[in-house]
Coordinates of C-alpha atoms in Angstrom, one line a residue:
M1170 CA 65.2 -60.5 -116.9
A1171 CA 67.7 -57.8 -117.9
T1172 CA 66.5 -54.2 -117.4
P1173 CA 66.2 -52.3 -120.7
P1174 CA 68.9 -49.6 -121.2
V1175 CA 67.9 -46.1 -120.3
T1176 CA 69.0 -43.0 -122.1
R1177 CA 68.2 -39.3 -121.5
T1178 CA 66.4 -37.1 -123.9
A1179 CA 65.8 -33.4 -123.0
G1180 CA 66.8 -34.1 -119.4
R1181 CA 64.3 -36.9 -119.0
P1182 CA 65.1 -40.7 -118.9
R1183 CA 63.8 -42.6 -122.0
R1184 CA 63.6 -46.4 -121.9
I1185 CA 64.7 -48.0 -125.2
V1186 CA 62.2 -50.7 -126.2
P1187 CA 63.7 -53.1 -128.7
T1188 CA 61.4 -54.3 -131.5
R1189 CA 63.0 -57.8 -131.9
R1190 CA 62.2 -57.8 -135.6
A1191 CA 65.7 -59.1 -136.5
T1192 CA 65.3 -61.9 -134.1
E1193 CA 61.9 -62.8 -135.7
L1194 CA 63.4 -62.7 -139.2
A1195 CA 66.2 -65.1 -138.2
L1196 CA 63.6 -67.5 -136.6
V1197 CA 61.3 -67.3 -139.6
L1198 CA 64.2 -68.2 -142.0
A1199 CA 65.1 -71.1 -139.7
A1200 CA 61.5 -72.4 -139.7
V1201 CA 61.4 -72.3 -143.5
L1202 CA 64.8 -74.1 -143.7
I1203 CA 63.7 -76.9 -141.3
A1204 CA 60.5 -77.4 -143.4
V1205 CA 62.4 -77.6 -146.7
L1206 CA 65.0 -80.0 -145.2
G1207 CA 62.2 -82.2 -144.0
Y1208 CA 60.6 -82.2 -147.4
A1209 CA 63.9 -83.2 -149.0
A1210 CA 64.5 -85.9 -146.4
V1211 CA 61.2 -87.6 -147.2
G1212 CA 62.2 -87.8 -150.9
L1213 CA 65.6 -89.1 -150.1
T1214 CA 64.2 -91.8 -147.9
I1215 CA 61.5 -93.0 -150.3
D1216 CA 63.0 -92.3 -153.7
G1217 CA 66.7 -91.9 -153.0
T1218 CA 66.7 -88.4 -154.4
V1219 CA 65.5 -84.9 -153.5
P1220 CA 62.0 -84.2 -154.8
A1221 CA 62.0 -82.3 -158.1
D1222 CA 59.7 -79.7 -156.8
A1223 CA 61.6 -79.1 -153.5
G1224 CA 62.9 -75.7 -154.9
R1225 CA 59.4 -74.5 -155.7
Y1226 CA 58.1 -75.7 -152.4
G1227 CA 60.8 -73.9 -150.5
A1228 CA 60.3 -70.7 -152.6
A1229 CA 56.5 -70.7 -152.0
L1230 CA 57.0 -71.2 -148.2
G1231 CA 59.7 -68.6 -148.1
V1232 CA 57.6 -66.0 -149.9
L1233 CA 54.7 -66.6 -147.6
A1234 CA 57.0 -66.3 -144.5
L1235 CA 58.7 -63.1 -145.7
L1236 CA 55.4 -61.5 -146.6
A1237 CA 54.1 -62.3 -143.1
H1238 CA 57.2 -61.0 -141.5
G1239 CA 57.2 -57.8 -143.6
T1240 CA 53.7 -57.1 -142.6
V1241 CA 54.5 -57.5 -138.9
R1242 CA 57.6 -55.3 -139.3
W1243 CA 55.4 -52.6 -140.9
K1244 CA 52.1 -52.8 -139.0
A1245 CA 53.1 -54.3 -135.6
P1246 CA 56.8 -53.5 -135.1
Y1247 CA 56.8 -54.1 -131.3
A1248 CA 55.0 -57.4 -131.5
D1249 CA 56.3 -60.6 -129.8
P1250 CA 58.9 -62.1 -132.1
L1251 CA 58.0 -65.7 -131.3
P1252 CA 54.3 -66.5 -132.4
L1253 CA 54.9 -66.0 -136.2
P1254 CA 58.0 -68.3 -136.4
I1255 CA 56.3 -70.9 -134.2
A1256 CA 53.2 -70.9 -136.4
L1257 CA 55.4 -71.2 -139.6
L1258 CA 57.4 -74.1 -138.2
L1259 CA 54.4 -76.0 -137.0
N1260 CA 52.7 -75.4 -140.4
G1261 CA 55.9 -76.5 -142.2
V1262 CA 56.1 -79.7 -140.1
G1263 CA 52.5 -80.4 -141.0
L1264 CA 53.1 -80.0 -144.7
V1265 CA 56.1 -82.3 -144.6
V1266 CA 54.2 -85.1 -142.7
I1267 CA 51.2 -84.8 -144.9
Y1268 CA 53.4 -85.0 -148.0
R1269 CA 55.1 -88.1 -146.5
L1270 CA 51.6 -89.7 -146.0
D1271 CA 50.6 -88.8 -149.5
R1272 CA 53.5 -91.0 -150.7
A1273 CA 52.1 -93.9 -148.7
T1274 CA 48.5 -93.5 -149.7
P1275 CA 47.1 -92.1 -152.9
G1276 CA 46.3 -88.4 -152.7
D1277 CA 47.5 -84.9 -153.1
A1278 CA 46.6 -83.5 -149.7
A1279 CA 50.0 -81.7 -149.3
R1280 CA 49.3 -79.5 -152.2
A1281 CA 45.8 -78.6 -151.0
Q1282 CA 47.2 -78.0 -147.5
L1283 CA 49.8 -75.6 -148.9
L1284 CA 47.0 -73.6 -150.7
W1285 CA 45.1 -73.4 -147.5
S1286 CA 48.2 -72.3 -145.6
A1287 CA 48.7 -69.6 -148.2
L1288 CA 45.1 -68.5 -147.6
G1289 CA 45.7 -68.5 -143.8
V1290 CA 48.9 -66.4 -144.2
G1291 CA 46.9 -64.0 -146.4
L1292 CA 44.3 -63.6 -143.7
F1293 CA 47.0 -63.2 -141.1
I1294 CA 48.3 -60.2 -143.2
L1295 CA 44.8 -58.9 -143.8
V1296 CA 44.0 -58.9 -140.0
L1297 CA 47.1 -56.9 -139.3
L1298 CA 46.3 -54.4 -142.1
L1299 CA 42.6 -53.9 -141.3
L1300 CA 42.7 -54.1 -137.5
P1301 CA 45.0 -51.4 -136.0
D1302 CA 43.5 -51.8 -132.6
H1303 CA 42.2 -55.0 -131.0
K1304 CA 39.7 -53.1 -128.9
R1305 CA 37.6 -52.4 -132.0
L1306 CA 36.4 -56.1 -131.8
R1307 CA 34.3 -55.2 -128.8
R1308 CA 31.8 -53.4 -131.0
Y1309 CA 31.0 -56.7 -132.8
A1310 CA 30.8 -59.0 -129.8
Y1311 CA 27.1 -59.8 -129.8
V1312 CA 26.9 -59.9 -133.6
G1313 CA 29.9 -62.3 -133.6
A1314 CA 28.1 -64.6 -131.0
L1315 CA 25.1 -64.7 -133.3
A1316 CA 27.2 -65.4 -136.3
A1317 CA 29.0 -68.2 -134.5
L1318 CA 25.7 -69.8 -133.5
V1319 CA 24.6 -69.7 -137.1
L1320 CA 27.8 -71.3 -138.2
L1321 CA 27.4 -74.1 -135.8
V1322 CA 23.8 -74.7 -136.8
L1323 CA 24.5 -74.9 -140.6
P1324 CA 26.1 -78.4 -140.6
V1325 CA 22.9 -79.9 -139.1
F1326 CA 21.3 -79.5 -142.6
F1327 CA 24.1 -81.5 -144.2
P1328 CA 24.8 -85.3 -144.2
P1329 CA 27.0 -86.6 -141.3
V1330 CA 30.7 -87.3 -142.0
Y1331 CA 32.2 -90.2 -140.0
G1332 CA 29.3 -90.0 -137.6
S1333 CA 29.4 -86.2 -136.9
R1334 CA 27.5 -83.3 -138.4
I1335 CA 30.3 -80.7 -138.3
W1336 CA 31.0 -80.2 -142.0
I1337 CA 29.4 -78.2 -144.8
T1338 CA 30.0 -80.1 -148.0
V1339 CA 29.2 -78.8 -151.5
G1340 CA 30.6 -81.0 -154.2
P1341 CA 34.4 -81.4 -153.6
F1342 CA 34.5 -78.4 -151.3
S1343 CA 34.1 -78.9 -147.5
L1344 CA 34.2 -76.5 -144.6
Q1345 CA 34.1 -76.9 -140.8
P1346 CA 32.4 -73.8 -139.6
G1347 CA 32.9 -74.6 -135.9
E1348 CA 36.6 -73.6 -136.3
F1349 CA 35.6 -70.0 -137.1
A1350 CA 32.9 -70.0 -134.4
K1351 CA 35.5 -70.6 -131.7
V1352 CA 37.2 -67.3 -132.4
L1353 CA 33.9 -65.3 -132.5
L1354 CA 32.9 -67.0 -129.2
A1355 CA 36.2 -66.0 -127.6
V1356 CA 35.6 -62.3 -128.6
F1357 CA 32.1 -62.4 -127.2
F1358 CA 33.2 -63.9 -123.8
A1359 CA 36.0 -61.4 -123.6
A1360 CA 33.8 -58.4 -124.3
Y1361 CA 31.0 -59.5 -121.9
L1362 CA 33.2 -60.6 -119.0
A1363 CA 35.4 -57.5 -119.3
V1364 CA 32.3 -55.4 -118.5
H1365 CA 30.7 -57.7 -115.8
R1366 CA 33.8 -59.2 -114.2
D1367 CA 33.3 -57.3 -110.9
A1368 CA 29.6 -58.3 -110.7
L1369 CA 30.6 -61.9 -111.2
A1370 CA 33.3 -61.8 -108.7
L1371 CA 32.1 -59.5 -105.9
T1372 CA 28.3 -59.5 -105.9
G1373 CA 25.6 -62.1 -105.5
R1374 CA 24.4 -64.4 -102.8
R1375 CA 27.0 -65.7 -100.3
V1376 CA 27.1 -69.5 -100.4
R1377 CA 29.8 -70.6 -98.0
P1378 CA 31.7 -68.3 -95.6
G1379 CA 35.0 -69.4 -94.1
R1380 CA 38.5 -68.5 -93.2
G1381 CA 39.6 -69.1 -96.8
G1382 CA 37.1 -66.6 -98.1
E1383 CA 33.6 -67.0 -99.3
W1384 CA 31.8 -68.3 -102.3
R1385 CA 29.3 -66.1 -104.0
L1386 CA 26.7 -67.1 -106.5
P1387 CA 26.7 -64.4 -109.2
P1388 CA 23.5 -62.5 -109.9
G1389 CA 21.3 -64.2 -112.5
R1390 CA 20.9 -61.1 -114.6
V1391 CA 24.7 -60.9 -115.1
L1392 CA 25.5 -64.6 -115.6
A1393 CA 22.3 -65.6 -117.5
P1394 CA 23.3 -64.2 -120.9
V1395 CA 26.6 -66.0 -120.9
L1396 CA 25.0 -69.2 -119.8
V1397 CA 22.3 -69.0 -122.4
I1398 CA 24.8 -68.4 -125.2
W1399 CA 27.0 -71.3 -123.9
A1400 CA 24.1 -73.7 -123.5
A1401 CA 22.9 -72.9 -127.0
F1402 CA 26.4 -73.7 -128.4
V1403 CA 26.8 -76.9 -126.4
G1404 CA 23.2 -78.0 -127.3
V1405 CA 23.9 -77.6 -131.0
L1406 CA 27.2 -79.5 -130.7
V1407 CA 25.6 -82.3 -128.8
L1408 CA 23.0 -82.7 -131.6
E1409 CA 25.9 -82.8 -134.0
T1410 CA 27.6 -85.5 -131.9
D1411 CA 30.8 -83.4 -131.9
L1412 CA 32.1 -84.0 -128.4
G1413 CA 35.5 -82.5 -129.1
T1414 CA 34.3 -79.0 -130.0
S1415 CA 31.8 -79.1 -127.2
L1416 CA 34.6 -79.8 -124.7
L1417 CA 36.7 -77.1 -126.4
F1418 CA 33.9 -74.4 -126.0
F1419 CA 33.2 -75.5 -122.5
G1420 CA 36.9 -75.3 -121.5
L1421 CA 37.1 -71.8 -123.1
F1422 CA 34.1 -70.7 -121.1
V1423 CA 35.5 -72.0 -117.8
V1424 CA 39.0 -70.6 -118.4
M1425 CA 37.8 -67.1 -119.3
L1426 CA 35.3 -67.0 -116.4
Y1427 CA 38.1 -67.9 -114.0
V1428 CA 40.5 -65.3 -115.5
A1429 CA 37.7 -62.7 -115.2
T1430 CA 36.8 -63.5 -111.6
A1431 CA 39.9 -65.1 -110.1
R1432 CA 37.7 -67.7 -108.3
T1433 CA 38.9 -71.3 -108.3
G1434 CA 35.3 -72.5 -107.7
W1435 CA 34.6 -72.0 -111.4
I1436 CA 37.2 -74.6 -112.2
V1437 CA 35.6 -77.1 -109.9
I1438 CA 32.2 -76.4 -111.2
G1439 CA 33.4 -76.6 -114.8
L1440 CA 35.1 -79.9 -114.3
F1441 CA 32.0 -81.4 -112.6
L1442 CA 29.7 -80.2 -115.4
S1443 CA 32.0 -81.3 -118.2
A1444 CA 32.2 -84.8 -116.6
V1445 CA 28.4 -85.0 -116.3
A1446 CA 28.0 -83.9 -119.9
A1447 CA 30.6 -86.3 -121.2
V1448 CA 29.1 -89.3 -119.3
G1449 CA 25.6 -88.4 -120.6
V1450 CA 26.6 -88.0 -124.2
G1451 CA 28.7 -91.1 -124.0
W1452 CA 25.7 -93.2 -123.0
L1453 CA 23.2 -91.6 -125.3
S1454 CA 25.2 -91.3 -128.5
P1455 CA 26.3 -94.6 -130.1
H1456 CA 29.0 -92.8 -132.0
V1457 CA 30.5 -91.3 -128.9
H1458 CA 29.8 -94.5 -126.9
S1459 CA 31.9 -96.6 -129.3
R1460 CA 34.8 -94.1 -128.9
V1461 CA 34.6 -94.4 -125.1
N1462 CA 34.7 -98.2 -125.4
D1463 CA 37.8 -98.0 -127.7
W1464 CA 39.4 -95.7 -125.1
L1465 CA 38.7 -98.1 -122.2
D1466 CA 40.0 -101.1 -124.2
P1467 CA 42.1 -100.0 -127.2
L1468 CA 43.2 -103.6 -127.9
G1469 CA 39.8 -105.1 -127.6
S1470 CA 39.2 -105.2 -131.3
I1471 CA 42.3 -107.4 -131.7
A1472 CA 41.1 -109.8 -129.0
E1473 CA 37.7 -110.0 -130.8
G1474 CA 39.4 -111.0 -134.1
H1475 CA 38.6 -107.7 -135.9
G1476 CA 42.2 -106.5 -136.2
A1477 CA 43.7 -103.3 -134.7
N1478 CA 41.5 -100.3 -134.6
Q1479 CA 42.8 -96.7 -135.0
I1480 CA 43.7 -96.2 -131.4
A1481 CA 45.6 -99.5 -131.3
Q1482 CA 47.5 -98.6 -134.6
S1483 CA 48.3 -95.2 -133.1
L1484 CA 49.8 -96.8 -129.9
F1485 CA 51.8 -99.2 -132.0
A1486 CA 53.2 -96.3 -134.0
F1487 CA 54.3 -94.5 -130.9
A1488 CA 55.9 -97.6 -129.6
W1489 CA 57.7 -98.3 -132.8
G1490 CA 59.1 -94.8 -132.9
G1491 CA 61.0 -95.2 -129.7
E1492 CA 63.2 -92.3 -128.5
L1493 CA 64.6 -91.0 -131.9
G1494 CA 62.1 -92.4 -134.4
A1495 CA 62.2 -94.5 -137.4
G1496 CA 63.1 -91.6 -139.7
L1497 CA 60.9 -89.6 -142.1
G1498 CA 59.5 -92.0 -144.6
N1499 CA 60.3 -95.2 -142.7
G1500 CA 57.1 -95.4 -140.6
H1501 CA 53.9 -97.4 -141.1
S1502 CA 51.3 -95.1 -139.6
A1503 CA 49.4 -95.0 -142.9
L1504 CA 47.9 -98.3 -141.5
I1505 CA 45.8 -96.1 -139.3
G1506 CA 43.6 -95.4 -142.3
F1507 CA 41.6 -92.4 -143.5
A1508 CA 42.4 -90.3 -140.4
A1509 CA 46.2 -90.6 -140.6
K1510 CA 46.5 -87.1 -142.1
S1511 CA 44.0 -85.4 -139.8
D1512 CA 43.1 -86.8 -136.3
F1513 CA 46.1 -89.1 -136.0
I1514 CA 48.8 -87.2 -137.6
L1515 CA 50.6 -86.9 -134.2
A1516 CA 51.1 -90.7 -134.4
T1517 CA 53.1 -90.3 -137.6
I1518 CA 55.3 -87.7 -135.8
G1519 CA 55.7 -90.0 -132.9
E1520 CA 56.7 -92.9 -135.1
E1521 CA 59.0 -91.2 -137.5
L1522 CA 60.5 -88.5 -135.3
G1523 CA 60.3 -90.5 -132.0
L1524 CA 59.7 -89.2 -128.5
T1525 CA 62.2 -86.5 -129.1
G1526 CA 60.3 -85.1 -132.1
L1527 CA 57.0 -85.5 -130.3
I1528 CA 58.2 -83.5 -127.3
A1529 CA 59.7 -80.8 -129.6
V1530 CA 56.3 -80.3 -131.3
L1531 CA 54.4 -80.2 -128.0
L1532 CA 57.0 -77.7 -126.6
L1533 CA 56.3 -75.5 -129.6
Y1534 CA 52.6 -75.5 -128.7
A1535 CA 53.4 -74.8 -125.1
L1536 CA 55.7 -71.9 -126.0
L1537 CA 53.0 -70.4 -128.3
V1538 CA 50.3 -70.7 -125.6
S1539 CA 52.7 -69.2 -122.9
R1540 CA 53.5 -66.2 -125.1
G1541 CA 49.7 -65.7 -125.5
F1542 CA 49.3 -65.8 -121.8
R1543 CA 52.2 -63.4 -121.3
T1544 CA 50.6 -61.0 -123.8
G1545 CA 47.4 -61.1 -121.9
I1546 CA 49.1 -60.4 -118.6
A1547 CA 51.0 -57.4 -120.1
L1548 CA 47.9 -55.8 -121.6
R1549 CA 46.3 -53.0 -119.6
D1550 CA 42.7 -53.2 -120.9
P1551 CA 40.5 -56.0 -119.5
F1552 CA 39.1 -56.9 -122.9
G1553 CA 42.5 -57.5 -124.5
R1554 CA 43.7 -59.4 -121.4
L1555 CA 40.7 -61.8 -121.6
L1556 CA 40.9 -62.2 -125.4
A1557 CA 44.6 -62.9 -125.5
I1558 CA 44.4 -65.5 -122.7
G1559 CA 41.2 -67.0 -124.3
L1560 CA 42.7 -67.4 -127.7
A1561 CA 45.9 -68.9 -126.3
A1562 CA 43.8 -71.3 -124.2
L1563 CA 41.9 -72.3 -127.3
V1564 CA 45.1 -73.5 -128.9
G1565 CA 46.2 -75.2 -125.7
L1566 CA 42.9 -77.0 -125.1
Q1567 CA 42.7 -78.2 -128.7
V1568 CA 46.2 -79.7 -128.5
F1569 CA 45.4 -81.4 -125.2
V1570 CA 42.1 -82.8 -126.6
V1571 CA 43.8 -84.1 -129.8
A1572 CA 47.0 -85.4 -128.2
G1573 CA 45.0 -87.0 -125.3
G1574 CA 42.8 -88.8 -127.7
V1575 CA 45.6 -90.1 -129.9
L1576 CA 47.6 -91.2 -126.9
D1577 CA 44.5 -92.9 -125.4
L1578 CA 44.5 -90.6 -122.3
I1579 CA 41.0 -89.5 -123.1
P1580 CA 38.3 -90.7 -125.6
L1581 CA 39.0 -89.7 -129.2
T1582 CA 37.2 -86.6 -130.2
G1583 CA 38.0 -86.2 -133.9
M1584 CA 39.5 -82.8 -133.8
T1585 CA 42.5 -81.5 -135.8
L1586 CA 46.0 -80.6 -134.4
P1587 CA 46.4 -76.9 -134.9
F1588 CA 48.6 -76.0 -138.0
V1589 CA 49.8 -79.6 -138.4
A1590 CA 46.8 -81.7 -139.3
Q1591 CA 45.1 -81.7 -142.7
G1592 CA 42.2 -79.4 -142.7
G1593 CA 41.7 -76.0 -144.4
S1594 CA 39.3 -74.6 -141.9
S1595 CA 41.6 -75.3 -139.0
V1596 CA 44.7 -73.9 -140.6
V1597 CA 43.0 -70.7 -141.7
T1598 CA 41.4 -70.2 -138.2
N1599 CA 44.6 -70.7 -136.3
W1600 CA 46.5 -68.2 -138.6
I1601 CA 43.8 -65.7 -137.6
I1602 CA 44.3 -66.5 -133.9
V1603 CA 48.1 -65.9 -134.3
A1604 CA 47.4 -62.6 -136.1
L1605 CA 45.2 -61.4 -133.2
L1606 CA 47.9 -62.5 -130.7
V1607 CA 50.5 -60.6 -132.7
R1608 CA 48.3 -57.5 -132.8
M1609 CA 47.7 -57.6 -129.1
S1610 CA 51.4 -58.3 -128.3
D1611 CA 52.3 -55.1 -130.3
A1612 CA 49.9 -53.1 -128.1
A1613 CA 51.3 -54.7 -124.9
R1614 CA 55.0 -54.0 -125.8
R1615 CA 54.6 -50.7 -127.6
P1616 CA 56.3 -47.9 -125.7
G1617 CA 54.2 -45.2 -124.1
P1618 CA 54.8 -41.5 -124.0
G1619 CA 58.4 -40.7 -123.2
E1620 CA 59.7 -44.1 -124.4
G1621 CA 61.0 -45.1 -127.7
R1622 CA 63.2 -47.3 -129.7

């Protein structure tokens, strides 16, 4: 990494810290251009002409992008220049793929997704305007944990949707409150572990001494509140038969505990407990048990004469895409059925953009997560470090759970791919996550006394 230039002011060296806003603007415009070109490509493939509303679509996306960039330039001038363009590009790719699937199956999901995206960008701007310092969130950690638990309990009182009680449905309006709960839970864990990390890492009963160090069991009075909160969340999610969100929260808990204590034993314990919980739920819940059976034998429904199930259709879509894909508008992933725009949207990307497009999308997620980790490492305060790494881990874990299910690497969980899949709650929540990462990266990169632009 090149060393920033140093100038002298009043006899003292002053390091010049670039803001990188021009770089961000160029990447933002490129992201909008790629999304508009994709939208036009779908129309050219299916209708032989550019969609009549391509101009309005591009203008709407461009206005949202420029508003978000302007807010970052105004309120977080030293922020990392990559998270915003990555989020815009992923969101744009999702809008294009959903529009393409709208042309294959009746619906107007792309227009609704654009409205949710506009709301998400609006909340992104609002977070940057109203939250000048991420450390203020520590004051609301316990209130946020209670609010998150309430959000997770509410769907229990509503009818199940596709076997899971994770939705609040009122007429045509539906909301998945667990998406918002994950951010509140990350704030709580970051605040609590920032205070008690030394007690968790250095005190407690010694379990196994040895040359490689020793394992210590943390004091119950320190670990108990976190375990109680975590157990309450997982218990509610098991009752809702939502294994995906349960795994997501469990993974968040283990990652943040490891970051706070730097003890690899927590990873081992976490993997063991998650495996036990997954096996137990898989046997006790018929809904989850059927998904485990489909994972173990994705082509079994064909052999039984029932036709290809969703996993089988997804695998066929990936195989048909090959290395370069069939081209936008030329795929048949709509055969997956009702979940083609949500759980299985990655299959459409794999079929129509091929392995190349699939890897490009996954690399965008990897880059977004890595920038979040980098922000966490650069922050000096323990709360900010844990929160940034926790929020980045949330995105990474969700992508792994979704991609693993669609590719038949793990049982299908029914979660949405961040920014890309249809789902208003998911899009809005992930824009809030990006806003918090932008705010914290500004704090991490902002020059201290004696430094400047």
